[in-house]
mmCIF file with all atom_site columns, C-alpha atoms in Angstrom:
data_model
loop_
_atom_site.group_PDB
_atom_site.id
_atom_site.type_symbol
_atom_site.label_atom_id
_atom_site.label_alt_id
_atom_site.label_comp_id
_atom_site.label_asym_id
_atom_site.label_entity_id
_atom_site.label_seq_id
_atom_site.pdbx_PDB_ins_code
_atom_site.Cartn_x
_atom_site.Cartn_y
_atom_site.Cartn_z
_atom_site.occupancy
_atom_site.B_iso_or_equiv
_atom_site.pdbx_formal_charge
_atom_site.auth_seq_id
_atom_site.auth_comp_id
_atom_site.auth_asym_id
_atom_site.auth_atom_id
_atom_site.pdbx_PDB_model_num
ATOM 1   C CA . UNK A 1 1   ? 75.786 115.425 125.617 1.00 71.00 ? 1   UNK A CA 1
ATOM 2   C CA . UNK A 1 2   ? 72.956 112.915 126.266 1.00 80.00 ? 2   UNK A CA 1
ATOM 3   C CA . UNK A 1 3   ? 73.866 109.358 126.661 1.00 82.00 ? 3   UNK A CA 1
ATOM 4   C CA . UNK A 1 4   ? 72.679 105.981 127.282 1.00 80.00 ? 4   UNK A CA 1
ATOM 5   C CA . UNK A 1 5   ? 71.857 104.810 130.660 1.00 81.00 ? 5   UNK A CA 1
ATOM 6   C CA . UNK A 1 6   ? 70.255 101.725 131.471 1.00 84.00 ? 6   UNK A CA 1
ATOM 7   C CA . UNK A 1 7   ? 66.880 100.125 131.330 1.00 86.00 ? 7   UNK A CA 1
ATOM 8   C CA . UNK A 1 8   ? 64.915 99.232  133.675 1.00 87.00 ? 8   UNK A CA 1
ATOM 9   C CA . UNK A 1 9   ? 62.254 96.217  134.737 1.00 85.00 ? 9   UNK A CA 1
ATOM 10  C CA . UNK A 1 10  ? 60.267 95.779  137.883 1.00 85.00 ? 10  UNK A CA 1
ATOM 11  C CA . UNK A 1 11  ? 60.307 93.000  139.695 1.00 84.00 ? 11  UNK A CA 1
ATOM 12  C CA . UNK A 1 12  ? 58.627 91.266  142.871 1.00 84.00 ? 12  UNK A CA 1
ATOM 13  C CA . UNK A 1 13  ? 61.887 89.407  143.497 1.00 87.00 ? 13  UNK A CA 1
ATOM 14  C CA . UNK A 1 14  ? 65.234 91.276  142.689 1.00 91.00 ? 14  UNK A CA 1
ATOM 15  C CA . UNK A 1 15  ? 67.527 88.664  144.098 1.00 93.00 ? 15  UNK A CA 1
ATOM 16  C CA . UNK A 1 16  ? 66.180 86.124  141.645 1.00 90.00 ? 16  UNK A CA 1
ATOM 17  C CA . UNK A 1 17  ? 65.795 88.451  139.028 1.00 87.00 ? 17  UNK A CA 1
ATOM 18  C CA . UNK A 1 18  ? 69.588 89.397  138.993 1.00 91.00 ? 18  UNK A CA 1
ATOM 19  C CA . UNK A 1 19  ? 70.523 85.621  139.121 1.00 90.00 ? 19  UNK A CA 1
ATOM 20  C CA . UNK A 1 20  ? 68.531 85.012  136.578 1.00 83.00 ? 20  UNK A CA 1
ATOM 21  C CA . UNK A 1 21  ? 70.726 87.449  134.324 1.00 85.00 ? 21  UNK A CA 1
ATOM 22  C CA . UNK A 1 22  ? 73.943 86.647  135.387 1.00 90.00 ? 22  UNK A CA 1
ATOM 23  C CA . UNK A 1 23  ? 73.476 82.626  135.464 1.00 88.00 ? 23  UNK A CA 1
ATOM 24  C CA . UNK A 1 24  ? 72.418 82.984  131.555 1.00 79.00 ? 24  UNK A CA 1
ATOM 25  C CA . UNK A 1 25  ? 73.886 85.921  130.341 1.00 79.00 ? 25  UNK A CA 1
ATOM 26  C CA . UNK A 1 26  ? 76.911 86.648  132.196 1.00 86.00 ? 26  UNK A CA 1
ATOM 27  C CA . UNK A 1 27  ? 75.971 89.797  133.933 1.00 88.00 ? 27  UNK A CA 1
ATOM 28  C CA . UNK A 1 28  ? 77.467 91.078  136.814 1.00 95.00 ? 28  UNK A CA 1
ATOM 29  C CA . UNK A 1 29  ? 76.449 92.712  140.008 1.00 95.00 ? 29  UNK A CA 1
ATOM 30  C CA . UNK A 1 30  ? 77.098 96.645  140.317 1.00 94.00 ? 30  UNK A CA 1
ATOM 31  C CA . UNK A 1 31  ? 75.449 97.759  143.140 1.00 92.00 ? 31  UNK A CA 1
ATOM 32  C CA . UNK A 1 32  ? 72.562 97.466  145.237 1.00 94.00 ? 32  UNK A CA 1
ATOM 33  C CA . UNK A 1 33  ? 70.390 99.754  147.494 1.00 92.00 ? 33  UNK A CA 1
ATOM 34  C CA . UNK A 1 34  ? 67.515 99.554  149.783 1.00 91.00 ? 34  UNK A CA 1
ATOM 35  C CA . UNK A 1 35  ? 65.397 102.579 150.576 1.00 88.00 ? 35  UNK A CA 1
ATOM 36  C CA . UNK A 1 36  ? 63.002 103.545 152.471 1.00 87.00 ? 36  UNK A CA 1
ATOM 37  C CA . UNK A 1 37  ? 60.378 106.100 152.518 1.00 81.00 ? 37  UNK A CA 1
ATOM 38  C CA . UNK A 1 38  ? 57.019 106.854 153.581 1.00 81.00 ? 38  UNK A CA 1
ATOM 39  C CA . UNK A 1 39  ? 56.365 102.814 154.956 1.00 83.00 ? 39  UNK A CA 1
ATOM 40  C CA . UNK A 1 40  ? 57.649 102.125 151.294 1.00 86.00 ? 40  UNK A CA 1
ATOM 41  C CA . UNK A 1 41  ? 60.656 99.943  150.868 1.00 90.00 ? 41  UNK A CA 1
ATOM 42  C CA . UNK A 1 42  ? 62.368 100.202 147.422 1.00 89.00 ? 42  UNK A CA 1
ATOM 43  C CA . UNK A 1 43  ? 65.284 97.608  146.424 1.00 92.00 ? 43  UNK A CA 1
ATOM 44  C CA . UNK A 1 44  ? 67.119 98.332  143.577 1.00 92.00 ? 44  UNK A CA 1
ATOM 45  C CA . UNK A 1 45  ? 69.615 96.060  141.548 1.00 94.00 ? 45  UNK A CA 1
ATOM 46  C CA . UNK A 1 46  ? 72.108 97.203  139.008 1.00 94.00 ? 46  UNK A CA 1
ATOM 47  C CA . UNK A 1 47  ? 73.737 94.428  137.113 1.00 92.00 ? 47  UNK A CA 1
ATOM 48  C CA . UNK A 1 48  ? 75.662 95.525  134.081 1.00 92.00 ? 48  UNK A CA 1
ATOM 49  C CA . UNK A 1 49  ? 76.787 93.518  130.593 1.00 85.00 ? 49  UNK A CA 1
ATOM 50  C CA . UNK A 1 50  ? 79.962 94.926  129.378 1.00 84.00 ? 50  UNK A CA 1
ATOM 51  C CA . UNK A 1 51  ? 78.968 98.892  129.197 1.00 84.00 ? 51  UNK A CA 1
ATOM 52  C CA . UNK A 1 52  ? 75.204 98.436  129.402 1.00 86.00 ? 52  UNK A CA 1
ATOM 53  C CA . UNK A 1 53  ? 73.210 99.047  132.921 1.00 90.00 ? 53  UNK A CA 1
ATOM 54  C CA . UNK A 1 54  ? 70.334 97.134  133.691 1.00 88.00 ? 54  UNK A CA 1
ATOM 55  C CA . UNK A 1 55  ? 68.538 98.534  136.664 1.00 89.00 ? 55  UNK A CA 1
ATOM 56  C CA . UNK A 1 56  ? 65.874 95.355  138.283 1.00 89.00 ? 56  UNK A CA 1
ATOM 57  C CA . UNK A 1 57  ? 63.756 97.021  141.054 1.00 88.00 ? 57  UNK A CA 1
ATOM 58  C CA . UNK A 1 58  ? 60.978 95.934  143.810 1.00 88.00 ? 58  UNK A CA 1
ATOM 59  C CA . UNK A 1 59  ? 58.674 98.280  145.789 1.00 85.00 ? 59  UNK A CA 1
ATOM 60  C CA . UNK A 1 60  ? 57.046 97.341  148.315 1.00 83.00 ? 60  UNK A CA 1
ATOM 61  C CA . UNK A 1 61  ? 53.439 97.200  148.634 1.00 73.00 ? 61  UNK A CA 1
ATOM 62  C CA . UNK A 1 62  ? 53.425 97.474  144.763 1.00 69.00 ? 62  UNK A CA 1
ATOM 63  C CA . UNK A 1 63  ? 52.628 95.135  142.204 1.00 62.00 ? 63  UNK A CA 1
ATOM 64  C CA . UNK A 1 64  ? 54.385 95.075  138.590 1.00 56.00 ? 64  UNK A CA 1
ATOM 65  C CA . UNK A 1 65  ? 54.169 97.669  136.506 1.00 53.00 ? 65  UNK A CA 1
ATOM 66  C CA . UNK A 1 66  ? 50.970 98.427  134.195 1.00 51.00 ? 66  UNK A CA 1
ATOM 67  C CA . UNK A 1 67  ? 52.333 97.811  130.945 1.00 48.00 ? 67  UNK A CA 1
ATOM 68  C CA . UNK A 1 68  ? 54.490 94.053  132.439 1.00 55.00 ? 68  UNK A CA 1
ATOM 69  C CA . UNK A 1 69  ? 57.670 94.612  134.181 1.00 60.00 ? 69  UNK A CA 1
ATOM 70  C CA . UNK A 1 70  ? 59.197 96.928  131.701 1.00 64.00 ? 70  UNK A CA 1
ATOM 71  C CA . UNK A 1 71  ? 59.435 100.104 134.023 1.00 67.00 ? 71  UNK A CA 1
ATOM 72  C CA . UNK A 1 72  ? 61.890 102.575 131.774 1.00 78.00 ? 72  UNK A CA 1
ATOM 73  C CA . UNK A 1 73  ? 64.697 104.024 130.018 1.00 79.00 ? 73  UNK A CA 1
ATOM 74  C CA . UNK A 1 74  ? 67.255 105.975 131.445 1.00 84.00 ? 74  UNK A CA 1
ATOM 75  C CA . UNK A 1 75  ? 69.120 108.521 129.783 1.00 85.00 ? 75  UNK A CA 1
ATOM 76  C CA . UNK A 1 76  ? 72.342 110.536 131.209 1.00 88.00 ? 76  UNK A CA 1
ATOM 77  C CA . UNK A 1 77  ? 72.700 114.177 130.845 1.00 91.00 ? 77  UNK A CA 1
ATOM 78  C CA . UNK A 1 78  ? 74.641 116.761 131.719 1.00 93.00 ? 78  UNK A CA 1
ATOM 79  C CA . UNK A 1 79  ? 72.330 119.794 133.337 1.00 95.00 ? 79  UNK A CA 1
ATOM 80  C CA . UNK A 1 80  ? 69.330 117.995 134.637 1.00 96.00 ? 80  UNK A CA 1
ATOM 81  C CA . UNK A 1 81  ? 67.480 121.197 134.628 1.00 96.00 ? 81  UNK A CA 1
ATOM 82  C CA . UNK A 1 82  ? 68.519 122.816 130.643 1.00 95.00 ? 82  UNK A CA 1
ATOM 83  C CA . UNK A 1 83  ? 66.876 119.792 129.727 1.00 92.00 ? 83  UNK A CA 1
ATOM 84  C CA . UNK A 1 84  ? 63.418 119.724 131.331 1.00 95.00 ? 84  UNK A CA 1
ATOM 85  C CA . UNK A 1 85  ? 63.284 123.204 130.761 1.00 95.00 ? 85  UNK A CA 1
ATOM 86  C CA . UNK A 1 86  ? 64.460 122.345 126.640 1.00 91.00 ? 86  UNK A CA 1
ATOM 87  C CA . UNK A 1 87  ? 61.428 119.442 126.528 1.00 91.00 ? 87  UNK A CA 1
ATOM 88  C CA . UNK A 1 88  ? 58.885 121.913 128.246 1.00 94.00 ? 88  UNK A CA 1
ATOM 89  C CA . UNK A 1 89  ? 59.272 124.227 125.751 1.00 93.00 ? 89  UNK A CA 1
ATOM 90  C CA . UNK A 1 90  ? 58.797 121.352 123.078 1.00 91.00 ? 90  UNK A CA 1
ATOM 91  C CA . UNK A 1 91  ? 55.413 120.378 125.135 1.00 92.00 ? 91  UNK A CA 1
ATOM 92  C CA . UNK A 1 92  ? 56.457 116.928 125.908 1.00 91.00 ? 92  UNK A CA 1
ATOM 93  C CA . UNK A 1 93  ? 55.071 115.980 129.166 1.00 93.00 ? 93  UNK A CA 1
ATOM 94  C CA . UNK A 1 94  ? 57.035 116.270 132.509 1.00 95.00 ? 94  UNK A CA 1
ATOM 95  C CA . UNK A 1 95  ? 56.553 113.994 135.251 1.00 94.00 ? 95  UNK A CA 1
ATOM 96  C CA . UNK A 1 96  ? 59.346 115.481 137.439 1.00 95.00 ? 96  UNK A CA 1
ATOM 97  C CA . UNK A 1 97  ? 59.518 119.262 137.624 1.00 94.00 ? 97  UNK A CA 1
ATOM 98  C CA . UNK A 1 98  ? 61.608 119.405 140.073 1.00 95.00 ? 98  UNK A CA 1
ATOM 99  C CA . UNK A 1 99  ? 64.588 116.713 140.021 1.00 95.00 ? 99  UNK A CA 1
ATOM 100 C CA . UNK A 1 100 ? 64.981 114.403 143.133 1.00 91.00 ? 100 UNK A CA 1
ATOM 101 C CA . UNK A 1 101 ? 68.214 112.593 144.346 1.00 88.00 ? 101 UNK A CA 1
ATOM 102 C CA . UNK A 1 102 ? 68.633 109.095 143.479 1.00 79.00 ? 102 UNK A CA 1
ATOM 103 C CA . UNK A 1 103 ? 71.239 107.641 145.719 1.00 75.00 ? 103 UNK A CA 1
ATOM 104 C CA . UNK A 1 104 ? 73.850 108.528 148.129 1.00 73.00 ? 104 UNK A CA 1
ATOM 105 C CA . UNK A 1 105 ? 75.652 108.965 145.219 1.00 79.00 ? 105 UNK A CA 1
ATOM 106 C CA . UNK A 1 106 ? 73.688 112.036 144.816 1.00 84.00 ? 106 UNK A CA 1
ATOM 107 C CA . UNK A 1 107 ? 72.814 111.684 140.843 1.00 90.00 ? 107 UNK A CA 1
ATOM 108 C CA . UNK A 1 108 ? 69.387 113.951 140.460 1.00 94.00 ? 108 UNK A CA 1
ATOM 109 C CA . UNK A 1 109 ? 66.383 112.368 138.337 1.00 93.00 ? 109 UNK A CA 1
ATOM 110 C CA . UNK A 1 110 ? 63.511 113.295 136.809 1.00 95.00 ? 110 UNK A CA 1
ATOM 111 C CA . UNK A 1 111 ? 60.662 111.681 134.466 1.00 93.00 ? 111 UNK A CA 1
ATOM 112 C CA . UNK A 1 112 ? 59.455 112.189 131.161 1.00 90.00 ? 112 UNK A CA 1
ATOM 113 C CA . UNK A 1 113 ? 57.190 110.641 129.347 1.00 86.00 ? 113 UNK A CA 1
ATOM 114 C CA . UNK A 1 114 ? 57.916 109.901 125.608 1.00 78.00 ? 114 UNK A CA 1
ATOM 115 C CA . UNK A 1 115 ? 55.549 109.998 122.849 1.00 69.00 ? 115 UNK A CA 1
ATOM 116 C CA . UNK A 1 116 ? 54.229 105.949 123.524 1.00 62.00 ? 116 UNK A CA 1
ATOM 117 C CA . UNK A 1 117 ? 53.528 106.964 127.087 1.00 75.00 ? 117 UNK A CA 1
ATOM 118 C CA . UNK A 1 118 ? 56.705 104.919 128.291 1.00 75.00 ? 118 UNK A CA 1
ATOM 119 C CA . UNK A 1 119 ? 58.352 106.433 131.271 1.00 85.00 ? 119 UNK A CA 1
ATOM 120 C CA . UNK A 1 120 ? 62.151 107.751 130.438 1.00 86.00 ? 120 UNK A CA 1
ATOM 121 C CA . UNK A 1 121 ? 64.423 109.081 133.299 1.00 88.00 ? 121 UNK A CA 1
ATOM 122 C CA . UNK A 1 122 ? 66.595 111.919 132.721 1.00 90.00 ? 122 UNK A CA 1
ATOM 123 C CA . UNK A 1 123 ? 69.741 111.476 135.338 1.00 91.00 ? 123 UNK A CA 1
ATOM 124 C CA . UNK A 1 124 ? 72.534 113.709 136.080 1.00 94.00 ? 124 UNK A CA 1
ATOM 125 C CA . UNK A 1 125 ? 75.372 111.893 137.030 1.00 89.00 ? 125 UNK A CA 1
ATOM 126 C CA . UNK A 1 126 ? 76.090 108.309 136.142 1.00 81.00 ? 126 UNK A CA 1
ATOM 127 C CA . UNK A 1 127 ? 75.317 105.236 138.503 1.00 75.00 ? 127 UNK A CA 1
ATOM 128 C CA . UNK A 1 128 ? 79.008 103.087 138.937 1.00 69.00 ? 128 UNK A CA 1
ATOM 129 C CA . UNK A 1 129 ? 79.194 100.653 136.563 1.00 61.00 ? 129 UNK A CA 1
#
């Protein structure tokens, strides 16, 4: 079963970003986490509308992303690794061979890259909404 799982922006200020969203829209917060790795700090946001996760993110050290501050789509899956190995076989281009953990709530991620070049994440196990 594939699934829906949020989309995602970057952003040089995720506080403000999130208010943004829920003063106008009536999102709410979900969850947020800082990480950091290699003298890199990531924040991450997730604010949620009804069903629908919206992931806002800042990395330090980074500007916004190439194409604006659209970053990607995520979509929910059930074995991580059936599904590169399914889209290998179909040639469509893998950025993440090898899945990686995502949060302490241990979902496991790995890129893609769809047929625009856009940047789609496949994630086993579902961030709480």
């Amino acid at each position: 079963m594939n699934e829906f799982g949020y989309i995602s922006i970057q952003t040089k200020n995720v506080d403000k970003t999130a208010d943004f969203y829920i003063d106008n829209f009536g999102f709410e917060k979900v969850k947020k986490y800082e990480i950091e790795e290699n003298q890199e700090k990531t924040i991450l946001q997730f604010i949620k509308l009804e069903n629908t996760l919206f992931e806002i993110f800042s990395i330090s050290n980074s500007e916004e992303g190439e194409n604006g501050p659209f970053a990607m789509i995520g979509i929910y899956v059930d074995d991580i690794e059936k599904k590169i190995k399914e889209l290998k076989e179909k040639n469509v281009e893998i950025i993440d061979e090898t899945p990686w953990k995502g949060s302490e709530e241990g979902q496991l991620i790995a890129g893609i890259r769809g047929i625009n070049k856009e940047q789609i994440m496949l994630v086993q196990g579902k961030f709480p909404l």
